[in-house]
Amino acid sequence: MAQVKALRLSNFKSIGADTQEIGFAPITLLFGPNSAGKSTVLQALVFAREAILHGNLDPDTTDLGGDWLDLGGFENVVHGRDLDVAIGLGVTLEVDASDLPDFTSEHEAESLEEFGFGQLEDLFVDLESIDIEMQIRWSADRARPYVEMYSCKLDGELTAVIRSTTDGRQVYIDEMPLLSHFFQDPLDFLDDDRSLYEILSESLSQSIVERSSRGMRDLAGGGRPYASFKIEELENLIDDEDLPRQEVLQTLLEELGHRSTRRAADLERRVRSLVTSSAGRSSVDQVAINLRNQDGALPSFISGLVFEDDAWSKIYEEGEMDASYERAVRLLLRRALDTAICGPLACFSSVLEGMNYIGPLRDLPPRQIEVPKTKTTSRWAKGLAAWELLPGMEPQSIDEINYWLGENCLGSGYQVHLQKFRELPNDSPIYELLDSDVINPRGLISLIEDLPEKTRVTLRDSENGLSVMPQDIGVGISQLFPVVVASVHFNDALVSIEQPELHVHPRLQTELADMFIRYALDSGNQFLLETHSEHLMLRLLRRVRDSMASGIPVIVSESVSMSESFDVDFDRSIAPEEDEDIEITSERAFPRITSGSETEAANMARRDYLYPEHLAVHYVEPAKKGTKFSRLRVSEDGDFLDEWPQGFFEERDDELF
């Protein structure tokens, strides 16, 4: 499953024109003063989710946050509410070839296999990372935002750049260098051993590989796109056949109206004459490779790219290759481009689709918890989805939740208890059967089993065994519970939580850190935590220190089920005798191994250990040019290599000393 490695933002909310890169890890923490812009990261991901999954570039209420997370539309999220600037949004994902979608149909796959072309996945078999960049701008022509630029990279090498004009009438591939080795390496299954790059260079009717048109790129930018052009450059634009003529001429007229030189006046008269003479021509001329069925530069990650009919020329000379072979090669090229250009967007969409958000204030459920017929991710925003999951949960998951709520972990004092029952209506025929002289046990059982089974969710007090309703417990547990359920429930998901420590005792905050470690490293989740908790941070640093002690990392055993009772405390160190086999008896023990079995322990799966690279800690602070994000590196000693800006977390020392 793809995982986020970095998010890049510019001109979004409190972030200004200077691009801010936020590195991600299995556990990402955002610290900083109130109103500094910590929530900007979450809001950017929610905005991307609306844009990519739903095509909504002007969102207010959102699918993920419901009424709780109202973005207020494009004008509210663009920096300074300035409609003349473009929002920049980029992401780096860690992937492998299996994450990329295959756009070939079953019939197409058979055609490729007939000529021995194999699977497209084989072309990208050693892929490790992808990059996506988007620019979203307001279109004055259409009075709504649009994606003016989309670009993607494979393993850091540029694949393609797609652009759209402000009126949306022309969407085109502006650059397609295809620099990655996936396109540059010769293909041994082709008869002539050429690379995809070589074939594409020869088969596209317009030579746009490695092309860069300054005039077109500036034209797509909106505003005064030619303000920086010299008069000679403006004159050259008139004769550039690769540009949409009417649109260029109209934009030139607007620009020349801002200039007062005699040469500019002469050029303006010439342009007006050309506008009149070419009024009947289409402004959608062939530019680079035109794309169809796209509203803006964002391609479809479901259907792929749709090229203009005349985009392709013949690949082979007459009689050089069989026509069916040439069709198969062209199909291979098209689907390879779909995978390389649209595939990265599909990977990002999968991450966004699996994303979940828990807000800072979690609601208590009604006394009778029922599973809603229509499930929406927005129910997580206020924590209600956590309670609604319980009636349908497997017993093992309930055991796991209870383990974390139990005394060996969070020590909440409560355990989840599901009571199964059936309600008997007053007019039920069962009453008549019970009143009859002859009772038919089988008939009675059958009637009872026909009654719908219901589930009542209660919390059982660990000390006295009494069951209470969720509404009757303290606010701290009610705030903590959705965080625990989300951690246990999700796998390979991006889980964003605002202030997981809210209303929670400091000791429980430290134990939360261990829970995040467990489900980040063992379940493939990524936790994005906006927090003020020093206790949470200190426990994470301690676990890094424990992991790296004597070169032996933290070990999370998988040999014990959650339903067993554990005697090993989190803080317990296990130091077996020299010749004794190491046996970790608790799934959540963090032992320090000091025996001769260190080598064997160190060779265990790396994902079970907490290393500095498993943490991404960012300090967020306001600055003159917009919110600034500073990543604070963690050392192998479980300390920070960088100083906290503004002395954050030093308040305790000030009070003590």
Short mmCIF file of C-alpha atoms in Angstrom, two decimals, residues 387-644:
data_model
loop_
_atom_site.label_atom_id
_atom_site.label_comp_id
_atom_site.label_asym_id
_atom_site.label_seq_id
_atom_site.Cartn_x
_atom_site.Cartn_y
_atom_site.Cartn_z
CA TRP A 387 -19.16 3.46 18.76
CA GLU A 388 -21.24 2.44 15.74
CA LEU A 389 -18.60 -0.09 14.68
CA LEU A 390 -18.84 -2.04 17.93
CA PRO A 391 -22.08 -4.02 17.37
CA GLY A 392 -20.69 -5.61 14.21
CA MET A 393 -17.11 -6.10 15.36
CA GLU A 394 -15.41 -9.47 15.57
CA PRO A 395 -14.72 -10.72 19.13
CA GLN A 396 -10.96 -10.55 18.48
CA SER A 397 -11.18 -6.83 17.73
CA ILE A 398 -13.24 -6.24 20.88
CA ASP A 399 -10.58 -8.14 22.86
CA GLU A 400 -7.92 -5.93 21.33
CA ILE A 401 -9.77 -2.74 22.25
CA ASN A 402 -10.28 -4.03 25.78
CA TYR A 403 -6.60 -4.87 26.05
CA TRP A 404 -5.65 -1.27 25.37
CA LEU A 405 -8.32 0.03 27.73
CA GLY A 406 -7.14 -2.42 30.40
CA GLU A 407 -4.91 -1.93 33.41
CA ASN A 408 -1.71 -3.06 31.67
CA CYS A 409 -2.05 -0.27 29.11
CA LEU A 410 -4.24 2.81 29.31
CA GLY A 411 -5.81 1.80 32.61
CA SER A 412 -9.15 3.36 31.77
CA GLY A 413 -10.98 1.26 34.33
CA TYR A 414 -13.56 0.10 31.78
CA GLN A 415 -14.02 -2.75 29.32
CA VAL A 416 -16.34 -2.86 26.32
CA HIS A 417 -19.16 -5.36 26.75
CA LEU A 418 -21.58 -6.35 23.97
CA GLN A 419 -24.87 -7.76 25.17
CA LYS A 420 -26.84 -9.71 22.54
CA PHE A 421 -30.61 -9.79 23.02
CA ARG A 422 -33.96 -10.16 21.26
CA GLU A 423 -37.03 -8.05 21.96
CA LEU A 424 -40.37 -9.79 22.34
CA PRO A 425 -43.35 -7.71 21.07
CA ASN A 426 -46.53 -7.79 23.13
CA ASP A 427 -48.47 -9.43 20.31
CA SER A 428 -45.87 -12.13 19.66
CA PRO A 429 -47.30 -15.67 19.08
CA ILE A 430 -44.70 -16.87 21.57
CA TYR A 431 -47.02 -15.75 24.39
CA GLU A 432 -49.80 -17.98 23.06
CA LEU A 433 -47.39 -20.89 22.82
CA LEU A 434 -46.27 -20.37 26.40
CA ASP A 435 -49.89 -20.21 27.61
CA SER A 436 -50.90 -23.43 25.85
CA ASP A 437 -51.12 -26.72 27.71
CA VAL A 438 -48.66 -28.40 25.37
CA ILE A 439 -45.42 -26.56 24.75
CA ASN A 440 -43.56 -27.40 21.56
CA PRO A 441 -39.88 -26.67 22.38
CA ARG A 442 -38.80 -26.80 18.75
CA GLY A 443 -41.57 -24.44 17.68
CA LEU A 444 -40.72 -22.09 20.54
CA ILE A 445 -37.04 -22.06 19.63
CA SER A 446 -37.88 -21.43 15.98
CA LEU A 447 -40.08 -18.46 16.85
CA ILE A 448 -37.42 -17.01 19.13
CA GLU A 449 -34.71 -17.40 16.50
CA ASP A 450 -36.92 -15.56 14.01
CA LEU A 451 -36.79 -12.48 16.22
CA PRO A 452 -34.11 -9.98 15.10
CA GLU A 453 -30.99 -10.03 17.25
CA LYS A 454 -29.87 -6.70 18.65
CA THR A 455 -26.72 -5.56 20.39
CA ARG A 456 -26.44 -3.28 23.39
CA VAL A 457 -23.06 -1.60 23.93
CA THR A 458 -22.09 -1.02 27.54
CA LEU A 459 -18.89 -0.32 29.44
CA ARG A 460 -18.17 -2.64 32.34
CA ASP A 461 -16.44 -1.19 35.39
CA SER A 462 -13.29 -3.24 35.93
CA GLU A 463 -13.47 -2.91 39.74
CA ASN A 464 -17.08 -3.69 40.59
CA GLY A 465 -18.27 -5.40 37.40
CA LEU A 466 -21.19 -3.02 36.94
CA SER A 467 -22.19 -2.10 33.40
CA VAL A 468 -22.77 1.54 32.56
CA MET A 469 -23.78 3.36 29.42
CA PRO A 470 -21.14 5.39 27.54
CA GLN A 471 -23.02 8.58 28.46
CA ASP A 472 -22.46 7.88 32.16
CA ILE A 473 -18.64 7.85 32.18
CA GLY A 474 -16.12 10.67 32.49
CA VAL A 475 -15.35 12.91 29.55
CA GLY A 476 -11.73 11.73 29.39
CA ILE A 477 -12.63 8.14 28.45
CA SER A 478 -15.25 9.31 25.97
CA GLN A 479 -12.60 11.41 24.22
CA LEU A 480 -10.05 8.60 24.30
CA PHE A 481 -12.28 5.79 23.05
CA PRO A 482 -12.55 6.77 19.33
CA VAL A 483 -8.75 7.09 19.17
CA VAL A 484 -8.33 3.54 20.47
CA VAL A 485 -10.98 2.06 18.16
CA ALA A 486 -9.57 3.81 15.08
CA SER A 487 -6.06 2.55 15.85
CA VAL A 488 -7.28 -1.04 16.18
CA HIS A 489 -9.77 -0.96 13.32
CA PHE A 490 -7.81 0.49 10.42
CA ASN A 491 -5.05 -1.15 8.40
CA ASP A 492 -2.78 0.53 5.82
CA ALA A 493 -4.62 3.81 6.37
CA LEU A 494 -3.73 7.45 6.92
CA VAL A 495 -5.35 8.31 10.25
CA SER A 496 -5.38 12.00 11.17
CA ILE A 497 -6.21 12.93 14.76
CA GLU A 498 -6.46 16.39 16.24
CA GLN A 499 -5.35 16.51 19.88
CA PRO A 500 -5.58 12.81 20.74
CA GLU A 501 -4.58 13.74 24.29
CA LEU A 502 -7.52 16.10 24.92
CA HIS A 503 -9.04 15.61 28.41
CA VAL A 504 -6.73 12.63 29.01
CA HIS A 505 -4.53 12.14 32.09
CA PRO A 506 -0.76 12.56 31.46
CA ARG A 507 -0.07 8.88 32.20
CA LEU A 508 -2.59 7.81 29.59
CA GLN A 509 -1.00 10.19 27.10
CA THR A 510 2.29 8.33 27.39
CA GLU A 511 0.55 4.99 26.87
CA LEU A 512 -1.13 6.36 23.75
CA ALA A 513 2.34 6.62 22.23
CA ASP A 514 2.84 2.86 22.61
CA MET A 515 -0.49 2.21 20.94
CA PHE A 516 0.44 4.41 17.98
CA ILE A 517 3.76 2.57 17.66
CA ARG A 518 2.02 -0.80 17.63
CA TYR A 519 -0.49 0.04 14.89
CA ALA A 520 1.85 2.17 12.79
CA LEU A 521 4.58 -0.44 12.57
CA ASP A 522 2.49 -3.60 12.69
CA SER A 523 -0.69 -2.62 10.82
CA GLY A 524 0.82 -0.31 8.23
CA ASN A 525 -1.06 2.76 9.43
CA GLN A 526 0.25 6.30 9.20
CA PHE A 527 -0.74 8.54 12.10
CA LEU A 528 -0.87 12.30 11.54
CA LEU A 529 -1.17 13.81 15.01
CA GLU A 530 -1.77 17.47 15.75
CA THR A 531 -0.84 17.68 19.41
CA HIS A 532 0.46 19.71 22.34
CA SER A 533 1.36 16.66 24.43
CA GLU A 534 4.89 16.65 25.80
CA HIS A 535 4.13 13.31 27.49
CA LEU A 536 3.29 11.67 24.17
CA MET A 537 6.50 12.99 22.61
CA LEU A 538 8.69 11.92 25.52
CA ARG A 539 7.39 8.34 25.39
CA LEU A 540 8.10 8.14 21.66
CA LEU A 541 11.65 9.39 22.23
CA ARG A 542 12.09 6.87 24.99
CA ARG A 543 11.00 4.03 22.70
CA VAL A 544 13.61 5.10 20.16
CA ARG A 545 16.18 5.06 22.96
CA ASP A 546 15.01 1.61 24.07
CA SER A 547 15.14 0.34 20.51
CA MET A 548 18.67 1.52 19.91
CA ALA A 549 20.09 0.47 23.29
CA SER A 550 23.10 -1.75 22.62
CA GLY A 551 22.12 -1.74 18.96
CA ILE A 552 19.01 -3.83 19.63
CA PRO A 553 15.65 -2.37 18.61
CA VAL A 554 12.27 -2.63 20.27
CA ILE A 555 10.62 -5.97 19.51
CA VAL A 556 6.90 -6.44 19.14
CA SER A 557 6.08 -10.14 19.42
CA GLU A 558 3.24 -11.64 17.43
CA SER A 559 3.14 -14.90 19.36
CA VAL A 560 0.54 -13.94 21.99
CA SER A 561 -3.13 -13.23 21.32
CA MET A 562 -4.77 -10.13 22.69
CA SER A 563 -7.31 -12.17 24.64
CA GLU A 564 -4.62 -13.53 26.97
CA SER A 565 -3.76 -11.78 30.20
CA PHE A 566 -0.32 -10.22 30.30
CA ASP A 567 2.05 -10.05 33.21
CA VAL A 568 4.73 -8.02 31.47
CA ASP A 569 4.61 -4.27 31.98
CA PHE A 570 5.62 -1.85 29.21
CA ASP A 571 8.63 -0.75 31.22
CA ARG A 572 9.92 -4.19 32.04
CA SER A 573 13.39 -5.15 30.78
CA ILE A 574 14.00 -8.77 29.89
CA ALA A 575 17.58 -9.97 30.30
CA PRO A 576 17.72 -13.77 29.86
CA GLU A 577 20.65 -15.90 30.82
CA GLU A 578 23.53 -16.34 28.37
CA ASP A 579 22.33 -19.69 27.02
CA GLU A 580 18.62 -19.10 27.46
CA ASP A 581 16.35 -18.72 24.44
CA ILE A 582 14.62 -15.37 24.28
CA GLU A 583 10.87 -15.57 24.72
CA ILE A 584 8.84 -12.40 24.69
CA THR A 585 5.64 -13.16 26.53
CA SER A 586 3.73 -9.97 25.85
CA GLU A 587 2.78 -8.54 22.50
CA ARG A 588 3.38 -5.08 23.90
CA ALA A 589 6.56 -5.68 25.90
CA PHE A 590 9.52 -3.51 24.97
CA PRO A 591 12.50 -5.59 26.16
CA ARG A 592 16.15 -4.72 26.10
CA ILE A 593 17.91 -7.79 24.74
CA THR A 594 21.40 -8.20 26.13
CA SER A 595 22.06 -11.91 25.59
CA GLY A 596 24.02 -13.76 22.93
CA SER A 597 20.87 -13.88 20.80
CA GLU A 598 21.24 -10.23 19.81
CA THR A 599 22.15 -11.01 16.21
CA GLU A 600 19.07 -13.16 15.73
CA ALA A 601 16.88 -10.48 17.30
CA ALA A 602 18.38 -7.77 15.11
CA ASN A 603 17.57 -9.80 12.00
CA MET A 604 13.84 -9.75 12.77
CA ALA A 605 11.49 -7.70 10.56
CA ARG A 606 12.53 -4.03 10.63
CA ARG A 607 8.93 -2.84 10.81
CA ASP A 608 8.70 -4.14 14.37
CA TYR A 609 11.28 -1.67 15.69
CA LEU A 610 11.04 2.03 16.38
CA TYR A 611 13.80 3.91 14.59
CA PRO A 612 14.28 7.68 14.29
CA GLU A 613 13.01 7.53 10.70
CA HIS A 614 9.69 6.21 11.98
CA LEU A 615 9.03 9.67 13.46
CA ALA A 616 8.49 12.98 11.66
CA VAL A 617 8.26 15.82 14.16
CA HIS A 618 7.41 19.29 12.86
CA TYR A 619 7.24 22.61 14.63
CA VAL A 620 4.72 24.98 13.07
CA GLU A 621 5.01 28.73 13.56
CA PRO A 622 3.63 31.88 11.96
CA ALA A 623 6.04 33.98 9.88
CA LYS A 624 5.87 37.16 7.80
CA LYS A 625 5.48 35.30 4.50
CA GLY A 626 3.12 32.66 5.89
CA THR A 627 3.20 29.60 8.11
CA LYS A 628 6.60 27.94 8.41
CA PHE A 629 7.18 24.22 9.03
CA SER A 630 10.48 23.11 10.60
CA ARG A 631 11.30 19.42 10.86
CA LEU A 632 13.08 18.44 14.07
CA ARG A 633 15.33 15.45 13.59
CA VAL A 634 15.44 12.66 16.17
CA SER A 635 18.74 11.03 17.10
CA GLU A 636 19.40 7.36 17.82
CA ASP A 637 19.74 8.37 21.48
CA GLY A 638 16.10 9.37 21.53
CA ASP A 639 16.84 13.09 21.61
CA PHE A 640 16.36 16.00 19.25
CA LEU A 641 19.22 16.99 16.98
CA ASP A 642 17.63 20.41 16.38
CA GLU A 643 16.64 23.09 18.86
CA TRP A 644 12.94 23.72 19.34
#
